[in-house]
XYZ file of C-alpha atoms in Angstrom:
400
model
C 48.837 15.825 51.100
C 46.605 12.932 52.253
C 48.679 10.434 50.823
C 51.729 12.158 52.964
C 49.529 12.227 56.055
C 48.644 8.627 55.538
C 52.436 7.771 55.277
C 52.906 9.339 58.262
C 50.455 7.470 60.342
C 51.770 4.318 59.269
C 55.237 5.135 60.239
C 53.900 6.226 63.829
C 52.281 3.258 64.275
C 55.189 1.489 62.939
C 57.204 3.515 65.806
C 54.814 1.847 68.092
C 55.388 -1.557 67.540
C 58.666 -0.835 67.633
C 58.861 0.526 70.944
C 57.075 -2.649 71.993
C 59.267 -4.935 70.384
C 62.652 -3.256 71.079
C 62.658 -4.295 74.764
C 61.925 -8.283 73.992
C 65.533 -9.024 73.659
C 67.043 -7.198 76.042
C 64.826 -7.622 79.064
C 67.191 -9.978 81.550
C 70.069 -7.578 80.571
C 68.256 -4.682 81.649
C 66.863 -6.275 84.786
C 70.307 -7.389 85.653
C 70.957 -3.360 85.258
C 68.469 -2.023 88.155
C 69.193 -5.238 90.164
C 66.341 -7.158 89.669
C 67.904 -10.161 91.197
C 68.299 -13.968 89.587
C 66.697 -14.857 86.383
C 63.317 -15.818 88.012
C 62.878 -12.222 90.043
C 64.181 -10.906 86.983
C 61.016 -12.210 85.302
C 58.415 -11.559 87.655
C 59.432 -7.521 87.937
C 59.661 -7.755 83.726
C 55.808 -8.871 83.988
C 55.366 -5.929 86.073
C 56.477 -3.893 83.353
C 54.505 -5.426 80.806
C 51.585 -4.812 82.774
C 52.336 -1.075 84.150
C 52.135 -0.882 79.898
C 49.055 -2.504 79.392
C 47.142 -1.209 82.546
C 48.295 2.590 81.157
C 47.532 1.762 77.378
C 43.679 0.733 78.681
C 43.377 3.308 81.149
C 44.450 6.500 78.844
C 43.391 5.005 75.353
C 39.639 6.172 75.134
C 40.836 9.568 76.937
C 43.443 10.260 74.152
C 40.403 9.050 71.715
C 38.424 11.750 73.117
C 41.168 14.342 73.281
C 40.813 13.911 69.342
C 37.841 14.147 69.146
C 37.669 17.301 70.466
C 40.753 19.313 69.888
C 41.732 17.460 66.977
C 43.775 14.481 65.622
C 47.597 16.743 64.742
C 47.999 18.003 68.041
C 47.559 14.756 70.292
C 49.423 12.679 67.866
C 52.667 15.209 67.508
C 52.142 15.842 71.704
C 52.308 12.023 72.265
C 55.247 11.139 70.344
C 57.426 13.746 71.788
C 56.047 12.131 75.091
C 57.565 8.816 73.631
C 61.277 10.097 72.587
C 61.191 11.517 76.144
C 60.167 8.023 77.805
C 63.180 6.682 75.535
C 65.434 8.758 77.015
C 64.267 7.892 80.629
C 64.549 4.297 79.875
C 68.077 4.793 78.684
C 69.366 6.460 81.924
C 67.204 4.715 83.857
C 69.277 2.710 86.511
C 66.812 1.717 89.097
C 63.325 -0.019 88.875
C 61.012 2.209 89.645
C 62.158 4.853 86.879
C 61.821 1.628 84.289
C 58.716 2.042 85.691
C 57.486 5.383 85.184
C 58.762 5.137 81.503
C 56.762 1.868 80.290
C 53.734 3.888 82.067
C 54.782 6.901 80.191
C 55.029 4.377 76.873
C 51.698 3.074 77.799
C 50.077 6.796 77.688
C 51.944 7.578 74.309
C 51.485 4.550 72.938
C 47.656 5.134 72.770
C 48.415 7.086 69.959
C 46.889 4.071 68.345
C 43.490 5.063 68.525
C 44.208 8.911 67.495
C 46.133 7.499 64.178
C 43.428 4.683 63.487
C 40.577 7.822 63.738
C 42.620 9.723 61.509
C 42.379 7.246 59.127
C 39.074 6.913 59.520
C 38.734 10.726 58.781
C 40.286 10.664 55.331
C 39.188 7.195 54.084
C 35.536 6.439 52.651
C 33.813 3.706 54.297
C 34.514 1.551 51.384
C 38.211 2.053 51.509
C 38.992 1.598 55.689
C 39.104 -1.682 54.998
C 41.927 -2.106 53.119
C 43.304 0.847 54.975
C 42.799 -0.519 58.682
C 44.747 -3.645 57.405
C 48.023 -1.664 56.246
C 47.639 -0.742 60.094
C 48.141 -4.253 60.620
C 50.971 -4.415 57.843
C 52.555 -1.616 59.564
C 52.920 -3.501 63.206
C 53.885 -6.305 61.991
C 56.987 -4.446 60.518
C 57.872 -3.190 63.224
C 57.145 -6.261 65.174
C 59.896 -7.384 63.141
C 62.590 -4.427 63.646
C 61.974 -3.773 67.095
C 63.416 -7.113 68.629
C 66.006 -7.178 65.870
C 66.987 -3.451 66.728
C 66.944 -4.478 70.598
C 69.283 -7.421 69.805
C 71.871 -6.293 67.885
C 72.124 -2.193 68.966
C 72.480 -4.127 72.341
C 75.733 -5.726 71.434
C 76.998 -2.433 71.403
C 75.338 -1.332 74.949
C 72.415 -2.107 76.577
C 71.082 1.306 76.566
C 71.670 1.952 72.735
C 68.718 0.868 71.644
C 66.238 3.307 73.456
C 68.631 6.181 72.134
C 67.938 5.061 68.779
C 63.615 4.756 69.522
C 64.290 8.278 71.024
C 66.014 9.637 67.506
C 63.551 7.671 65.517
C 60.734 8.817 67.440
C 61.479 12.885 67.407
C 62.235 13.111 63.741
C 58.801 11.962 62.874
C 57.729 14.793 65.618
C 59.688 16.859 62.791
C 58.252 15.147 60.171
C 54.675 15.074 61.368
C 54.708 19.051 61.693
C 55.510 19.596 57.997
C 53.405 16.707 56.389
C 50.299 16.102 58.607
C 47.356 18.260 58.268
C 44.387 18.099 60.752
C 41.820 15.529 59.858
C 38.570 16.444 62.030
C 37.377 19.964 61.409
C 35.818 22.331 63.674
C 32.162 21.691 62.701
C 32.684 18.028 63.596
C 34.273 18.171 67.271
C 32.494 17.321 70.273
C 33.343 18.571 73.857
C 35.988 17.085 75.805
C 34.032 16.243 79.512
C 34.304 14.635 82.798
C 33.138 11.536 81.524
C 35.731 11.031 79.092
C 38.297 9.973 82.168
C 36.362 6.993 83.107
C 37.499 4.433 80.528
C 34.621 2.114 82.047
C 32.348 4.806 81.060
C 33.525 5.151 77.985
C 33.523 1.415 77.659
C 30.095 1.244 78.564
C 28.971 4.503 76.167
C 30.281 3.107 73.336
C 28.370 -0.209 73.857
C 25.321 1.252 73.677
C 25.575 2.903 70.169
C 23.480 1.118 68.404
C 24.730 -1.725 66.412
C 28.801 -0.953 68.344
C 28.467 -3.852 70.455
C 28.542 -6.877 68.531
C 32.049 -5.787 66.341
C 33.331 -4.875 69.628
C 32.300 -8.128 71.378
C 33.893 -10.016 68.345
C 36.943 -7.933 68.740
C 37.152 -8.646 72.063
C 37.125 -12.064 71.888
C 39.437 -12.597 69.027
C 41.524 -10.217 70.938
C 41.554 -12.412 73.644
C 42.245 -15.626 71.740
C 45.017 -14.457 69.536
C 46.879 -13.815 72.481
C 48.067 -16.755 73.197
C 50.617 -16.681 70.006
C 53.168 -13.783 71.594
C 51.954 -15.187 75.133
C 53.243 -18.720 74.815
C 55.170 -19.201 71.583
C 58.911 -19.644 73.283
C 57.167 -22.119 76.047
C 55.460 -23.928 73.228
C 58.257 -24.218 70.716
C 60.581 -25.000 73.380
C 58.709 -27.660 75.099
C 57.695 -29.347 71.982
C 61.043 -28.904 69.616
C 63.659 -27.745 72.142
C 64.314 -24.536 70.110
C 66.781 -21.959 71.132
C 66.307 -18.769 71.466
C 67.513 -18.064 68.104
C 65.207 -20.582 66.453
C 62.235 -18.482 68.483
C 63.266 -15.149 67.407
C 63.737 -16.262 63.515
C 60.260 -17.847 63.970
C 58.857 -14.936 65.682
C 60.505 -12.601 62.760
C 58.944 -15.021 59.876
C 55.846 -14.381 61.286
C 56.150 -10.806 61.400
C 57.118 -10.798 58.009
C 53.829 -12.974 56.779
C 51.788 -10.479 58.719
C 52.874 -7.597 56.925
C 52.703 -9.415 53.262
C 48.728 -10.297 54.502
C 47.360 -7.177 56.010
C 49.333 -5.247 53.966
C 49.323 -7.183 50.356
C 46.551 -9.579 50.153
C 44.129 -7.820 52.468
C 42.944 -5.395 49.377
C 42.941 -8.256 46.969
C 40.691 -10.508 48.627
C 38.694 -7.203 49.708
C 38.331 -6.329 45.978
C 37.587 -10.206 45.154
C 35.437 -11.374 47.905
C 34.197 -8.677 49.482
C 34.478 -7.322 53.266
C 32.242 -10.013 54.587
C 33.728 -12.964 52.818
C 37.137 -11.944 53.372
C 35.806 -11.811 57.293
C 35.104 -15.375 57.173
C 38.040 -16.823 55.503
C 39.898 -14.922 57.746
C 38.086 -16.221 60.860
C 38.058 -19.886 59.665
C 41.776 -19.988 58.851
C 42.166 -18.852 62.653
C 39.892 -21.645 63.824
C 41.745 -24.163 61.925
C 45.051 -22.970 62.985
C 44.511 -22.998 66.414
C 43.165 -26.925 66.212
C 46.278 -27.486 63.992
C 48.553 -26.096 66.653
C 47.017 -27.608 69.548
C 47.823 -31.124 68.074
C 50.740 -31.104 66.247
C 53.943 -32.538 66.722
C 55.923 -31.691 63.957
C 57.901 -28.605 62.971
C 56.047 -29.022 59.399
C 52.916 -29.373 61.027
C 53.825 -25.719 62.774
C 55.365 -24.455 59.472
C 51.404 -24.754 57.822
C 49.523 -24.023 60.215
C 51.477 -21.097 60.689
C 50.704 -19.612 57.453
C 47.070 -20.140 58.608
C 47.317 -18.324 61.558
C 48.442 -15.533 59.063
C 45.712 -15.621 57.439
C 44.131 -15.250 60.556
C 45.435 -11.665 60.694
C 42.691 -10.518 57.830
C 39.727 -10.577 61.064
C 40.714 -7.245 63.218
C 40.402 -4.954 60.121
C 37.132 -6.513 58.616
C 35.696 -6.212 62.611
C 37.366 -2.875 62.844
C 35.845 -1.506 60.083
C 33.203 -2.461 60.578
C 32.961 -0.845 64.036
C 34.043 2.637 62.494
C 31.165 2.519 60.118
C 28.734 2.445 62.656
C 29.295 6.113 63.970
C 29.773 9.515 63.238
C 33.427 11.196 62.406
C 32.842 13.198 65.920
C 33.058 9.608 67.342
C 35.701 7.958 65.876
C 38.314 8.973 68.615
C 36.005 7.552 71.213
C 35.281 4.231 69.426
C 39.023 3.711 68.204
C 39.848 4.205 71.898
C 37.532 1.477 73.103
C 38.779 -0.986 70.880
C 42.472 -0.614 72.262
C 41.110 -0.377 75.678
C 39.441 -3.901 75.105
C 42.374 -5.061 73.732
C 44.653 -3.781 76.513
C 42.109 -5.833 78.730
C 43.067 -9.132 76.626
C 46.267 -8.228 76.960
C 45.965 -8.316 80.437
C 44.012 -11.051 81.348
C 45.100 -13.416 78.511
C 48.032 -14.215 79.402
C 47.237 -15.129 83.030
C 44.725 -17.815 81.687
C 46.835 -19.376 78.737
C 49.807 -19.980 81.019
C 48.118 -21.157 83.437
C 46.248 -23.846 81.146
C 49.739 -24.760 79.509
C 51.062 -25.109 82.824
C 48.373 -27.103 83.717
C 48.894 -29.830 80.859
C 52.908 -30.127 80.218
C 53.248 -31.276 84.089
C 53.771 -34.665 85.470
C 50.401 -34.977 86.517
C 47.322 -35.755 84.514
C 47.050 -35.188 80.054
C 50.096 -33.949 78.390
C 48.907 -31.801 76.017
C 51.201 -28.837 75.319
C 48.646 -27.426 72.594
C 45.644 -27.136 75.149
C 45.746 -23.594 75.313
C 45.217 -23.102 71.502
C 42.323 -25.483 71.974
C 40.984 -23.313 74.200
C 41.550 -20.109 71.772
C 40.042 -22.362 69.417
C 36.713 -22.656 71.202
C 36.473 -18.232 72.072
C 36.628 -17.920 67.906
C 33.710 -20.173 67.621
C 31.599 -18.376 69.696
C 31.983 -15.263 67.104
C 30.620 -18.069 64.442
C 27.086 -16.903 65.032
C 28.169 -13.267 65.929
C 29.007 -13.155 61.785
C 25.668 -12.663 60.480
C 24.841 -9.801 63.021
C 28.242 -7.746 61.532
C 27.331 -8.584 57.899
C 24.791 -5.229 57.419
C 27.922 -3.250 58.305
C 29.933 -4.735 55.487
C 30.957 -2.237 52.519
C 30.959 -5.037 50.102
């Protein structure tokens, strides 16, 4: 049954990714549908969406944490995926802007299912095996990194609005699935009550950084967070600007990464946990992300990007070390609450990310001053090295 139940979980996060992904492709198309205007107003309002997302993935995150935490893990995650067909079916008859809106809000609440699915795993793994497990996570998103632009793309040829009927159908069978195959995780005896303070996200920020020993994994997470942003941020600027690449060339690039994120966190994650350890595998993980940021910030070459892609791979094997590391520091009547904080903090990267790396690229590609296209991973570059001396402080929390 726990095998099931941890099947299940990775296909709902899975069903996340691809809810994020599916819209990529399609965006101008279904600007051009509510009227956004040229190709330039048609971006801006598209950033609005993305954000509406973000700002309601950190604002509900540690709230549907703590929902788990105190009714239990089944109920919040079945509840918030029938919330997500529904906002699939909203952004398929959606034909004006501001109902686009309400449904990437909507996909923002339910896609904090994140941190009731990562606390459920945390419930039925030992300490010594959420490693591994918190990096099939990974494995999982990158998947459907992967299917979600490519399901966008192509059920789009057939109409625009195909592809959120087919997230809809995806997303209520597992509703189905989930009621047969997932038992609850968190028992009674280890629930905590559900309070006012729970709907601050600040507060619950700030709570969780004062468990002992929280705030250095979630400083680190942060940060890396923060960083690693500037991949899905500026990749089709950065490609195109150095290479000219089409939007095909981005996409297969984009894909291929996808693809070596899910053969990392998902296939060599466990071997280099059982080789190395937690701790090592931390640091190689942490140092190929260094040196792939330098690599991209100076290369020139599309063989130069090809190597130091696979680095920044490798790079992928930090967030479940850090993560796991987090979890192991509380109780299972806490899990919810710290699982929400971490995608809260990441929502915040999300946000704020973005605004800085673009503006630094813009910054050095104009007429005016260096040309450096790869500043912004420079930048990135520098954030990672200020977890350097964080390491040591996280090593007592490793399992091995």
């Amino acid at each position: 049954m726990k095998n099931r139940a941890y099947i299940f979980i990775l296909i709902t996060l899975m069903i996340d990714a691809i809810g994020i992904g599916i819209v990529f492709p399609i965006m101008p198309d279904l600007m051009d549908r509510v009227g956004a205007g040229n190709t330039g107003e048609g971006a801006f309002w598209g950033g609005i969406l993305m954000a509406s997302y973000a700002g309601a993935l950190f604002l509900f995150a540690p709230v549907i944490g703590s929902l788990s935490d105190a009714f239990g893990r089944k109920p919040v995650l079945l509840l918030a995926l029938f919330v997500l067909a529904v906002d699939y079916v909203i952004m398929a008859l959606a034909d004006v802007f501001w109902v686009l809106l309400v449904g990437r809000i909507l996909a923002g609440i339910a896609g904090a299912t994140y941190t009731t699915a990562t606390a459920y795993i945390a419930d039925i793994s030992s300490p010594t095996e959420r490693s591994a497990r918190f990096g099939m996570i990974g494995a999982a998103f990158g998947i459907g990194f992967v299917l979600g632009p490519a399901i966008g793309g192509i059920a789009a040829e057939w109409h625009i609005t195909a592809p959120f009927w087919i997230a809809a159908a995806i997303s209520g069978l597992n509703v189905v699935f989930g009621l047969f195959v997932l038992p609850e995780s968190l028992p009674p005896e280890k629930r905590r009550s559900f309070g006012r303070r729970d709907l601050n996200p600040f507060k619950t920020i700030l709570e969780a950084f004062r468990i002992p020993g929280l705030a250095v994994p979630l400083v680190c997470l942060f940060l890396f967070e923060f960083a690693n942003m500037v991949y899905p941020t500026l990749w089709a600027f950065f490609t195109r600007e150095l290479f000219g690449w089409s939007t095909l060339y981005i996409g297969v690039s984009l894909a291929g990464y996808g693809i070596l994120l899910a053969i990392v966190q998902g296939g060599l994650l466990p071997v280099f946990i059982k080789r190395f350890g937690e701790y090592r595998t931390l640091q190689l993980g942490l140092a190929s992300a260094i040196i792939g940021m330098v690599g991209f910030g100076v290369i020139s070459t599309v063989t130069g990007l090809v190597i130091f892609l696979l680095l920044a791979a490798l790079s992928d094997l930090t967030p479940p070390m850090i993560t796991a590391m987090a979890s192991n520091t509380v109780e299972e009547d806490k899990q919810g609450l710290v699982q929400g904080v971490i995608a809260s903090l990441a929502s915040i990267a999300a946000f704020l990310a973005p605004l800085v790396v673009t503006g630094t690229f813009e910054a050095f590609v104009d007429d005016s001053g260096i040309y450096l296209p790869g500043a912004p991973f420079l930048m990135s570059a520098v954030l990672l090295v200020v977890i350097v001396p964080l390491l040591v402080r996280l090593r007592p929390l490793a399992q091995s």
